[in-house]
Amino acid sequence: MVLPTNLQHLATANDLTKTIQEHNHVMVCCGRMGPMCIPVYGIMEELQSEYKHVAFRDMAFDSPEAHIIRNLPECRGFMGIPFTVYYKDGKVVAATSSIQSRDQITSILDREFKG
Amino acid sequence: MENNHFHTIVIGAGPAGLTAGIYLSRAKMKTLVLDSGIAGGQLILTHEVANYPGIEKISGYALSENMRKQALKFGCEMLSGISIATIDFESTMKSLSLTNGKKFTADTIILATGGRSRTLNVANEDFFKGRGISYCATCDGDFFQDKEIAVVGGGNTALEEAVSLTKYASKVTLIHMLDHFQAFAHAQEEAMNNPKISFMMNSRITSFNGVDKLESVNIENLLTHEQTEMKLDGVFVFIGYEANTDFVQGKCIRLNDRKEIITDEKLQTNVPGVFAAGDAIDKKYRQITTAVSDGTIAALNAIEFINTRKSLQANHANSLIV
Ligand SMILES: Cc1cc2nc3c(=O)[nH]c(=O)nc-3n(C[C@H](O)[C@H](O)[C@H](O)COP(=O)(O)OP(=O)(O)OC[C@H]3O[C@@H](n4cnc5c(N)ncnc54)[C@H](O)[C@@H]3O)c2cc1C
């Protein structure tokens, strides 16, 4: 189960584990194809050329495999999609719930993944 | 984008701006469409569009992608994720600069910056967004299965979404500042006949409380000024829209008291050569069809403006030669 976006998809929990092992900086947006999520995928797509040191991925929220994101302690209390999680060196460094603006996303990328 | 002069710069790539881009570039006008977010505007916030003539059903995202591709196919240039630093509307040659240092000039400008959902402007609202506060019932409704929630607002959207949220929530309280709803009678009737919905009129939320997620809100009765705390799990906010005109406020463009751009029948603002279209202008009906209609009218009048000025300049040059 993958989302019809132009981003690279994570189909399984293993895909995510592998991605965060292979890349130091990873941003994953876990959502549906709805109004709060599509703008975030669009922003991520555009940021790919600017933030070449970050691996941008999406994951289908309704896939059973998405438990790896949905059950993160950092996502406790989240009640709005998408769940967006930022991993640095394999560890969660930031997580947001619901739609985010380009400025909100770049401020996290700049803060957590500088250099 | 070598030559930075354009016949028209369109600010905003929602349905109004993209339509203007299609008409202008198809007429061989060098056109630049700028957007602070991503192309599509409020269209991408729309799950399904069922009232766009000729298309029975389409997702808002797909419709906006079609419009964007159509504009690009005609040669329209587009930049998204931009932020405007300075703008000069009044000179004959309009100019603007972006915060990334890029500078552009144009004969005409079309303002198509649309609108956005109004937020409550209550402390902590941003923190609890996605942690109990939502602006989209179809997106987040299922997080509130068997939970107690509130819906804020008194228009059609608020009442219709309150009814739709009863599919999930065990109890929905409608909180509204006035003593009556502005929604159509049928929407009011449906909400009032729903046993899961109760009403709190003349009231407003004054604070959101909780640690990790929303746990309660404080509510002020606007008649008695009495404050009460209500325990709940979620708040959905549907209190209407406001125009995205912050960046022209305090400049020469005339706005009404709701900060919407005032235009004439050509959709020209009070400044010659500056047009406006779509939800950002002073008008009654805000729909995709009205936005694309405005985009068309503004684009055609911008073309006429450019051509008229060109022929006036040619006549003037000829008269000097004679
Ligand atoms: C949830 C929802 C559902 C809807 N459903 C329907 C429906 O079913 N049918 C229907 O007909 N209508 C519907 N509408 C209304 C419709 O989407 C709008 O009327 C229409 O999108 C307005 O188009 P616009 O181009 O004027 O503005 P917008 O769509 O608001 O686009 C404006 C664009 O300008 C950009 N912008 C804003 N400020 C700046 C700036 N300073 N610099 C650069 N760019 C800027 C924004 O990023 C945005 O992309 C719906 C609206 C919403 C929110």
Short mmCIF file of C-alpha atoms and ligand atoms in Angstrom, two decimals:
data_model
loop_
_atom_site.label_atom_id
_atom_site.label_comp_id
_atom_site.label_asym_id
_atom_site.label_seq_id
_atom_site.Cartn_x
_atom_site.Cartn_y
_atom_site.Cartn_z
CA MET A 1 0.00 0.00 0.00
CA VAL A 2 1.69 3.22 -1.17
CA LEU A 3 0.54 6.77 -1.77
CA PRO A 4 0.18 8.17 -5.32
CA THR A 5 2.69 11.00 -4.79
CA ASN A 6 5.92 11.84 -6.60
CA LEU A 7 7.96 11.16 -3.47
CA GLN A 8 9.78 7.92 -2.73
CA HIS A 9 7.47 5.66 -0.75
CA LEU A 10 8.01 3.51 2.31
CA ALA A 11 5.80 0.45 1.87
CA THR A 12 6.90 -1.46 4.94
CA ALA A 13 8.25 -0.85 8.43
CA ASN A 14 11.45 -2.52 7.22
CA ASP A 15 11.76 0.08 4.43
CA LEU A 16 11.77 2.78 7.09
CA THR A 17 14.31 0.98 9.26
CA LYS A 18 16.57 0.55 6.24
CA THR A 19 16.16 4.17 5.15
CA ILE A 20 17.12 5.59 8.54
CA GLN A 21 20.12 3.24 8.63
CA GLU A 22 21.28 4.38 5.19
CA HIS A 23 20.62 8.13 5.54
CA ASN A 24 21.62 10.48 8.35
CA HIS A 25 18.77 12.88 7.72
CA VAL A 26 15.30 11.55 6.95
CA MET A 27 11.90 13.25 6.82
CA VAL A 28 8.86 10.95 6.61
CA CYS A 29 5.32 12.18 6.06
CA CYS A 30 2.76 9.56 7.01
CA GLY A 31 -0.70 10.48 5.77
CA ARG A 32 -3.52 10.00 3.31
CA MET A 33 -4.35 11.73 0.04
CA GLY A 34 -6.39 14.41 1.79
CA PRO A 35 -6.37 18.17 2.13
CA MET A 36 -4.15 18.31 5.21
CA CYS A 37 -1.55 15.94 3.71
CA ILE A 38 -1.25 16.79 -0.01
CA PRO A 39 0.24 20.26 0.63
CA VAL A 40 2.94 18.67 2.84
CA TYR A 41 3.88 16.12 0.12
CA GLY A 42 4.00 19.01 -2.40
CA ILE A 43 6.32 21.05 -0.18
CA MET A 44 8.59 18.00 0.40
CA GLU A 45 8.75 17.39 -3.34
CA GLU A 46 9.89 20.96 -3.91
CA LEU A 47 12.42 20.88 -1.08
CA GLN A 48 14.20 17.80 -2.47
CA SER A 49 16.42 19.83 -4.78
CA GLU A 50 17.26 22.37 -2.07
CA TYR A 51 17.90 19.87 0.76
CA LYS A 52 19.93 17.24 -1.05
CA HIS A 53 21.30 15.92 2.26
CA VAL A 54 17.80 14.93 3.41
CA ALA A 55 15.95 11.77 2.31
CA PHE A 56 12.26 12.71 1.82
CA ARG A 57 9.80 9.80 2.04
CA ASP A 58 6.08 9.22 2.47
CA MET A 59 4.10 6.38 3.98
CA ALA A 60 0.40 5.46 3.80
CA PHE A 61 -1.19 6.15 7.18
CA ASP A 62 -3.78 3.39 6.74
CA SER A 63 -1.21 0.70 5.96
CA PRO A 64 -0.77 -1.70 8.90
CA GLU A 65 2.98 -1.19 8.37
CA ALA A 66 2.61 2.45 9.42
CA HIS A 67 2.43 1.29 13.05
CA ILE A 68 6.15 2.10 13.09
CA ILE A 69 5.22 5.79 12.86
CA ARG A 70 1.76 5.81 14.47
CA ASN A 71 3.03 4.16 17.66
CA LEU A 72 6.11 6.30 18.17
CA PRO A 73 6.22 7.86 21.66
CA GLU A 74 6.91 11.20 19.90
CA CYS A 75 3.50 10.88 18.17
CA ARG A 76 1.57 10.28 21.39
CA GLY A 77 -1.31 12.74 21.54
CA PHE A 78 -1.33 13.31 17.78
CA MET A 79 -4.90 13.57 16.51
CA GLY A 80 -4.45 14.99 13.03
CA ILE A 81 -2.87 13.71 9.86
CA PRO A 82 -0.26 13.74 8.51
CA PHE A 83 2.19 12.55 11.18
CA THR A 84 5.54 13.93 10.02
CA VAL A 85 8.66 12.56 11.63
CA TYR A 86 12.28 13.72 11.30
CA TYR A 87 15.12 11.25 11.96
CA LYS A 88 18.74 12.19 12.54
CA ASP A 89 21.32 9.39 12.76
CA GLY A 90 18.52 6.88 13.23
CA LYS A 91 16.81 8.75 16.07
CA VAL A 92 13.60 10.82 16.07
CA VAL A 93 14.51 14.48 16.55
CA ALA A 94 11.18 16.12 15.73
CA ALA A 95 7.59 15.16 14.96
CA THR A 96 4.55 17.21 13.93
CA SER A 97 0.87 16.50 13.54
CA SER A 98 -1.49 17.98 10.90
CA ILE A 99 -0.71 20.31 7.99
CA GLN A 100 2.50 22.37 8.18
CA SER A 101 3.57 25.37 6.14
CA ARG A 102 6.76 25.47 4.10
CA ASP A 103 8.27 27.82 6.71
CA GLN A 104 7.41 25.45 9.57
CA ILE A 105 9.01 22.53 7.71
CA THR A 106 12.17 24.37 6.65
CA SER A 107 12.66 25.72 10.15
CA ILE A 108 12.77 22.13 11.48
CA LEU A 109 15.05 20.99 8.62
CA ASP A 110 17.39 23.93 9.21
CA ARG A 111 17.41 23.43 12.96
CA GLU A 112 17.85 19.65 13.05
CA PHE A 113 19.75 18.86 9.85
CA LYS A 114 22.11 21.74 9.40
CA GLY A 115 25.23 20.88 7.46
CA MET B 1 14.39 32.96 -16.52
CA GLU B 2 17.04 35.27 -18.04
CA ASN B 3 15.00 38.32 -18.93
CA ASN B 4 13.28 39.41 -15.75
CA HIS B 5 10.69 41.65 -17.40
CA PHE B 6 7.19 40.22 -17.86
CA HIS B 7 4.02 41.48 -19.47
CA THR B 8 2.20 40.28 -16.37
CA ILE B 9 3.17 38.94 -12.99
CA VAL B 10 0.37 37.00 -11.32
CA ILE B 11 0.66 36.69 -7.55
CA GLY B 12 -1.09 33.52 -6.34
CA ALA B 13 -1.40 30.17 -8.12
CA GLY B 14 -4.89 29.10 -7.06
CA PRO B 15 -7.64 28.61 -9.66
CA ALA B 16 -7.84 32.39 -10.31
CA GLY B 17 -4.08 32.85 -10.80
CA LEU B 18 -3.63 29.67 -12.83
CA THR B 19 -6.52 30.64 -15.13
CA ALA B 20 -4.99 34.07 -15.61
CA GLY B 21 -1.70 32.30 -16.40
CA ILE B 22 -3.42 30.11 -19.02
CA TYR B 23 -5.13 33.05 -20.78
CA LEU B 24 -2.09 35.33 -20.70
CA SER B 25 0.48 32.83 -21.89
CA ARG B 26 -1.87 31.48 -24.57
CA ALA B 27 -2.10 35.08 -25.83
CA LYS B 28 1.73 35.04 -26.02
CA MET B 29 2.14 37.38 -23.09
CA LYS B 30 5.30 36.72 -21.10
CA THR B 31 3.79 35.66 -17.80
CA LEU B 32 5.15 34.77 -14.39
CA VAL B 33 2.96 33.18 -11.72
CA LEU B 34 4.31 33.37 -8.15
CA ASP B 35 3.04 31.47 -5.14
CA SER B 36 4.13 31.52 -1.53
CA GLY B 37 3.05 27.90 -1.10
CA ILE B 38 2.45 25.30 -3.77
CA ALA B 39 0.28 25.75 -6.86
CA GLY B 40 -3.40 24.94 -6.41
CA GLY B 41 -4.41 27.18 -3.52
CA GLN B 42 -7.51 26.12 -1.62
CA LEU B 43 -8.27 23.65 -4.42
CA ILE B 44 -5.76 21.23 -2.93
CA LEU B 45 -7.63 21.46 0.36
CA THR B 46 -10.74 20.13 -1.37
CA HIS B 47 -11.28 16.36 -1.26
CA GLU B 48 -13.71 16.22 -4.09
CA VAL B 49 -15.07 18.85 -6.45
CA ALA B 50 -18.52 18.00 -7.78
CA ASN B 51 -19.69 21.38 -9.03
CA TYR B 52 -17.12 22.24 -11.70
CA PRO B 53 -19.07 22.26 -14.97
CA GLY B 54 -18.17 19.50 -17.40
CA ILE B 55 -16.43 17.34 -14.80
CA GLU B 56 -18.75 15.17 -12.77
CA LYS B 57 -16.28 14.49 -9.95
CA ILE B 58 -12.60 15.22 -9.52
CA SER B 59 -10.25 15.62 -6.57
CA GLY B 60 -9.24 19.22 -5.94
CA TYR B 61 -5.60 18.19 -6.29
CA ALA B 62 -6.14 16.61 -9.72
CA LEU B 63 -8.06 19.66 -10.98
CA SER B 64 -5.34 22.03 -9.79
CA GLU B 65 -2.62 19.85 -11.37
CA ASN B 66 -4.51 19.97 -14.69
CA MET B 67 -4.70 23.77 -14.49
CA ARG B 68 -1.02 24.07 -13.59
CA LYS B 69 0.12 21.82 -16.43
CA GLN B 70 -2.14 23.66 -18.89
CA ALA B 71 -0.57 27.00 -17.93
CA LEU B 72 2.97 25.58 -18.19
CA LYS B 73 2.16 24.06 -21.60
CA PHE B 74 1.30 27.51 -22.93
CA GLY B 75 4.69 28.81 -21.76
CA CYS B 76 3.72 30.35 -18.44
CA GLU B 77 6.63 30.56 -15.98
CA MET B 78 5.97 29.64 -12.38
CA LEU B 79 7.78 29.94 -9.07
CA SER B 80 6.40 28.42 -5.89
CA GLY B 81 7.53 28.66 -2.29
CA ILE B 82 8.48 32.31 -2.78
CA SER B 83 8.19 35.21 -0.39
CA ILE B 84 7.77 38.78 -1.61
CA ALA B 85 10.16 41.27 -0.01
CA THR B 86 9.25 44.54 -1.78
CA ILE B 87 6.68 45.54 -4.33
CA ASP B 88 6.12 48.74 -6.32
CA PHE B 89 2.61 48.86 -7.76
CA GLU B 90 2.45 52.54 -8.63
CA SER B 91 5.20 53.12 -11.20
CA THR B 92 4.35 52.57 -14.86
CA MET B 93 6.83 49.72 -14.79
CA LYS B 94 5.81 47.61 -11.79
CA SER B 95 8.56 45.85 -9.86
CA LEU B 96 8.94 43.34 -7.11
CA SER B 97 11.72 41.56 -5.31
CA LEU B 98 11.71 38.26 -3.47
CA THR B 99 13.40 37.47 -0.19
CA ASN B 100 15.82 35.20 -2.10
CA GLY B 101 17.11 38.30 -3.88
CA LYS B 102 15.42 37.75 -7.26
CA LYS B 103 13.98 40.88 -8.88
CA PHE B 104 11.28 41.19 -11.54
CA THR B 105 9.52 43.95 -13.45
CA ALA B 106 6.17 43.88 -15.24
CA ASP B 107 3.71 45.99 -17.22
CA THR B 108 0.80 44.68 -15.17
CA ILE B 109 0.22 42.74 -11.98
CA ILE B 110 -2.69 40.47 -11.11
CA LEU B 111 -3.30 39.86 -7.42
CA ALA B 112 -4.86 36.40 -6.96
CA THR B 113 -3.83 35.55 -3.43
CA GLY B 114 -7.15 34.02 -2.40
CA GLY B 115 -8.08 33.35 1.19
CA ARG B 116 -7.45 31.10 4.16
CA SER B 117 -9.42 29.56 7.00
CA ARG B 118 -9.83 31.93 9.87
CA THR B 119 -8.29 30.69 13.09
CA LEU B 120 -9.61 31.50 16.57
CA ASN B 121 -6.51 33.45 17.59
CA VAL B 122 -6.61 32.00 21.06
CA ALA B 123 -3.37 31.24 22.93
CA ASN B 124 -2.03 27.70 22.34
CA GLU B 125 -4.16 27.18 19.22
CA ASP B 126 -1.11 26.43 17.12
CA PHE B 127 0.36 24.06 19.71
CA PHE B 128 -2.82 21.97 19.87
CA LYS B 129 -3.27 21.88 16.07
CA GLY B 130 -3.17 18.15 15.34
CA ARG B 131 -3.28 17.44 19.08
CA GLY B 132 -7.02 17.98 19.42
CA ILE B 133 -7.66 21.04 17.27
CA SER B 134 -8.55 20.38 13.65
CA TYR B 135 -9.78 22.36 10.66
CA CYS B 136 -10.78 19.33 8.53
CA ALA B 137 -13.52 16.92 9.59
CA THR B 138 -12.97 14.48 6.73
CA CYS B 139 -9.24 14.26 7.54
CA ASP B 140 -9.28 13.91 11.30
CA GLY B 141 -12.83 12.84 12.23
CA ASP B 142 -11.82 9.21 12.83
CA PHE B 143 -9.38 10.18 15.61
CA PHE B 144 -12.43 11.15 17.67
CA GLN B 145 -14.32 7.86 17.75
CA ASP B 146 -16.55 7.85 20.87
CA LYS B 147 -14.96 11.08 22.10
CA GLU B 148 -16.53 14.37 23.16
CA ILE B 149 -15.79 17.26 20.85
CA ALA B 150 -16.84 20.82 20.07
CA VAL B 151 -17.37 22.52 16.73
CA VAL B 152 -16.88 26.28 16.60
CA GLY B 153 -18.84 28.37 14.11
CA GLY B 154 -22.34 29.17 12.97
CA GLY B 155 -22.27 28.99 9.17
CA ASN B 156 -23.13 26.18 6.76
CA THR B 157 -19.74 24.47 7.05
CA ALA B 158 -19.81 24.42 10.87
CA LEU B 159 -23.30 22.96 11.05
CA GLU B 160 -22.80 20.44 8.24
CA GLU B 161 -19.47 19.25 9.66
CA ALA B 162 -20.97 19.02 13.17
CA VAL B 163 -23.55 16.61 11.77
CA SER B 164 -20.93 14.61 9.86
CA LEU B 165 -18.73 14.37 12.98
CA THR B 166 -21.55 12.64 14.90
CA LYS B 167 -20.56 9.54 12.88
CA TYR B 168 -17.52 9.33 15.14
CA ALA B 169 -17.96 11.45 18.27
CA SER B 170 -20.20 10.50 21.17
CA LYS B 171 -21.15 14.13 21.76
CA VAL B 172 -20.73 17.31 19.71
CA THR B 173 -21.19 20.76 21.24
CA LEU B 174 -21.65 23.60 18.78
CA ILE B 175 -20.12 26.79 20.15
CA HIS B 176 -21.14 30.04 18.48
CA MET B 177 -20.58 33.69 19.36
CA LEU B 178 -24.01 34.89 18.25
CA ASP B 179 -27.52 34.01 19.43
CA HIS B 180 -28.45 32.67 15.98
CA PHE B 181 -26.79 30.67 13.19
CA GLN B 182 -26.02 32.11 9.76
CA ALA B 183 -26.35 28.70 8.09
CA PHE B 184 -29.18 27.81 5.70
CA ALA B 185 -32.41 26.65 7.36
CA HIS B 186 -31.98 23.02 6.20
CA ALA B 187 -28.48 22.81 7.74
CA GLN B 188 -29.79 24.23 11.02
CA GLU B 189 -32.70 21.82 11.04
CA GLU B 190 -30.46 18.81 10.48
CA ALA B 191 -28.14 19.85 13.32
CA MET B 192 -30.99 20.60 15.71
CA ASN B 193 -32.64 17.26 15.03
CA ASN B 194 -29.44 15.36 15.77
CA PRO B 195 -29.59 13.93 19.33
CA LYS B 196 -25.76 13.95 19.66
CA ILE B 197 -25.50 17.71 19.09
CA SER B 198 -25.99 20.33 21.79
CA PHE B 199 -25.63 24.10 21.44
CA MET B 200 -23.76 26.81 23.31
CA MET B 201 -24.78 30.16 21.90
CA ASN B 202 -23.31 33.59 22.78
CA SER B 203 -20.10 31.84 23.74
CA ARG B 204 -16.46 31.76 22.77
CA ILE B 205 -13.39 29.71 23.62
CA THR B 206 -10.88 31.73 25.62
CA SER B 207 -8.20 29.08 26.22
CA PHE B 208 -7.10 25.61 25.23
CA ASN B 209 -5.76 23.45 28.05
CA GLY B 210 -3.79 20.20 28.17
CA VAL B 211 -0.28 18.79 28.29
CA ASP B 212 0.47 16.57 25.27
CA LYS B 213 -2.99 16.89 23.83
CA LEU B 214 -6.12 18.92 24.29
CA GLU B 215 -7.96 18.08 27.48
CA SER B 216 -10.31 20.99 28.08
CA VAL B 217 -11.26 24.49 26.95
CA ASN B 218 -12.34 27.55 28.84
CA ILE B 219 -15.51 29.11 27.51
CA GLU B 220 -16.79 32.61 28.11
CA ASN B 221 -20.50 33.37 28.03
CA LEU B 222 -20.54 36.66 26.14
CA LEU B 223 -23.72 37.87 27.84
CA THR B 224 -22.78 37.18 31.46
CA HIS B 225 -18.95 37.02 30.99
CA GLU B 226 -19.02 33.91 33.14
CA GLN B 227 -16.13 31.51 32.44
CA THR B 228 -16.55 27.74 32.52
CA GLU B 229 -14.18 24.89 31.83
CA MET B 230 -15.39 22.14 29.52
CA LYS B 231 -13.58 18.80 29.34
CA LEU B 232 -13.32 17.54 25.79
CA ASP B 233 -11.00 15.71 23.41
CA GLY B 234 -11.25 17.78 20.28
CA VAL B 235 -12.28 21.10 18.76
CA PHE B 236 -13.06 21.56 15.07
CA VAL B 237 -12.91 25.18 13.90
CA PHE B 238 -15.06 26.40 11.00
CA ILE B 239 -15.37 30.16 11.36
CA GLY B 240 -15.06 31.30 7.77
CA TYR B 241 -12.31 32.69 5.60
CA GLU B 242 -10.22 35.80 5.34
CA ALA B 243 -8.46 37.30 2.33
CA ASN B 244 -4.68 36.86 1.95
CA THR B 245 -3.99 40.55 1.57
CA ASP B 246 -1.57 41.16 4.44
CA PHE B 247 1.22 41.93 1.98
CA VAL B 248 -0.70 44.80 0.36
CA GLN B 249 -2.03 46.32 3.58
CA GLY B 250 -0.73 49.81 4.16
CA LYS B 251 0.16 50.09 0.47
CA CYS B 252 -1.71 52.02 -2.20
CA ILE B 253 -4.17 49.21 -3.11
CA ARG B 254 -7.65 50.02 -1.81
CA LEU B 255 -9.21 47.38 0.48
CA ASN B 256 -12.64 47.15 2.11
CA ASP B 257 -13.12 46.80 5.87
CA ARG B 258 -12.77 43.01 5.58
CA LYS B 259 -9.37 43.61 3.93
CA GLU B 260 -10.59 42.35 0.54
CA ILE B 261 -9.33 44.09 -2.60
CA ILE B 262 -11.74 46.55 -4.18
CA THR B 263 -11.93 46.31 -7.99
CA ASP B 264 -13.98 47.83 -10.82
CA GLU B 265 -15.91 45.85 -13.45
CA LYS B 266 -12.63 45.18 -15.30
CA LEU B 267 -11.25 43.75 -12.06
CA GLN B 268 -8.75 46.58 -12.01
CA THR B 269 -7.83 47.97 -8.60
CA ASN B 270 -7.56 51.68 -7.88
CA VAL B 271 -3.99 51.50 -9.27
CA PRO B 272 -3.78 51.45 -13.10
CA GLY B 273 -2.30 48.22 -14.38
CA VAL B 274 -2.90 46.33 -11.15
CA PHE B 275 -5.77 43.85 -11.40
CA ALA B 276 -7.15 41.38 -8.86
CA ALA B 277 -9.08 38.12 -9.11
CA GLY B 278 -10.62 35.32 -7.06
CA ASP B 279 -11.35 35.00 -3.37
CA ALA B 280 -9.11 37.93 -2.41
CA ILE B 281 -11.46 40.50 -3.95
CA ASP B 282 -14.55 42.15 -2.53
CA LYS B 283 -17.36 39.90 -3.81
CA LYS B 284 -20.18 37.73 -2.57
CA TYR B 285 -19.64 34.22 -3.94
CA ARG B 286 -16.35 32.40 -3.50
CA GLN B 287 -16.16 29.29 -5.63
CA ILE B 288 -13.77 27.68 -8.10
CA THR B 289 -16.00 28.76 -10.99
CA THR B 290 -16.09 32.37 -9.82
CA ALA B 291 -12.31 32.34 -9.29
CA VAL B 292 -11.59 31.03 -12.80
CA SER B 293 -14.06 33.54 -14.21
CA ASP B 294 -12.27 36.36 -12.37
CA GLY B 295 -8.90 35.03 -13.57
CA THR B 296 -10.15 35.17 -17.16
CA ILE B 297 -11.55 38.69 -16.86
CA ALA B 298 -8.45 40.06 -15.13
CA ALA B 299 -6.15 38.44 -17.71
CA LEU B 300 -8.09 39.73 -20.71
CA ASN B 301 -8.23 43.23 -19.25
CA ALA B 302 -4.52 43.12 -18.47
CA ILE B 303 -3.86 42.22 -22.12
CA GLU B 304 -6.09 45.09 -23.24
CA PHE B 305 -4.29 47.44 -20.86
CA ILE B 306 -0.89 46.45 -22.26
CA ASN B 307 -2.04 46.70 -25.90
CA THR B 308 -3.74 50.08 -25.35
CA ARG B 309 -0.67 51.48 -23.72
CA LYS B 310 1.51 50.12 -26.54
CA SER B 311 -0.66 51.75 -29.24
CA LEU B 312 -0.76 55.03 -27.30
CA GLN B 313 3.03 54.97 -27.10
CA ALA B 314 3.27 54.19 -30.85
CA ASN B 315 0.87 57.06 -31.68
CA HIS B 316 2.88 59.38 -29.48
CA ALA B 317 6.13 58.36 -31.21
CA ASN B 318 4.53 58.85 -34.64
CA SER B 319 3.24 62.28 -33.72
CA LEU B 320 6.76 63.27 -32.67
CA ILE B 321 8.14 62.10 -36.05
CA VAL B 322 5.46 64.05 -38.00
C1 LIG C 1 -12.09 22.84 2.19
C2 LIG C 1 -12.59 23.64 1.00
C3 LIG C 1 -13.48 23.05 0.11
C4 LIG C 1 -13.95 23.77 -1.00
N1 LIG C 1 -14.80 23.14 -1.88
C5 LIG C 1 -15.20 23.79 -2.99
C6 LIG C 1 -16.01 23.12 -3.96
O1 LIG C 1 -16.36 21.96 -3.80
N2 LIG C 1 -16.40 23.82 -5.06
C7 LIG C 1 -16.04 25.13 -5.27
O2 LIG C 1 -16.40 25.69 -6.31
N3 LIG C 1 -15.26 25.78 -4.37
C8 LIG C 1 -14.84 25.15 -3.24
N4 LIG C 1 -14.05 25.82 -2.33
C9 LIG C 1 -13.69 27.22 -2.58
C10 LIG C 1 -12.59 27.35 -3.64
O3 LIG C 1 -11.54 26.44 -3.36
C11 LIG C 1 -12.06 28.77 -3.69
O4 LIG C 1 -13.14 29.65 -3.94
C12 LIG C 1 -11.01 28.95 -4.77
O5 LIG C 1 -9.92 28.08 -4.55
C13 LIG C 1 -10.48 30.39 -4.78
O6 LIG C 1 -9.46 30.47 -5.71
P1 LIG C 1 -8.36 31.66 -5.69
O7 LIG C 1 -7.43 31.36 -6.82
O8 LIG C 1 -9.04 32.96 -5.65
O9 LIG C 1 -7.63 31.53 -4.29
P2 LIG C 1 -6.88 30.33 -3.55
O10 LIG C 1 -7.39 29.02 -4.01
O11 LIG C 1 -6.97 30.69 -2.12
O12 LIG C 1 -5.37 30.47 -4.05
C14 LIG C 1 -4.57 31.57 -3.68
C15 LIG C 1 -3.11 31.23 -3.83
O13 LIG C 1 -2.35 32.40 -3.54
C16 LIG C 1 -1.22 32.06 -2.77
N5 LIG C 1 -0.81 33.21 -1.96
C17 LIG C 1 -1.42 33.76 -0.89
N6 LIG C 1 -0.72 34.83 -0.44
C18 LIG C 1 0.36 34.96 -1.24
C19 LIG C 1 1.46 35.87 -1.28
N7 LIG C 1 1.57 36.87 -0.40
N8 LIG C 1 2.40 35.69 -2.22
C20 LIG C 1 2.30 34.70 -3.14
N9 LIG C 1 1.28 33.80 -3.15
C21 LIG C 1 0.31 33.93 -2.22
C22 LIG C 1 -1.69 30.89 -1.92
O14 LIG C 1 -0.57 30.09 -1.51
C23 LIG C 1 -2.62 30.15 -2.88
O15 LIG C 1 -1.94 29.14 -3.59
C24 LIG C 1 -13.55 25.12 -1.22
C25 LIG C 1 -12.64 25.71 -0.31
C26 LIG C 1 -12.15 24.98 0.77
C27 LIG C 1 -11.17 25.63 1.73
#
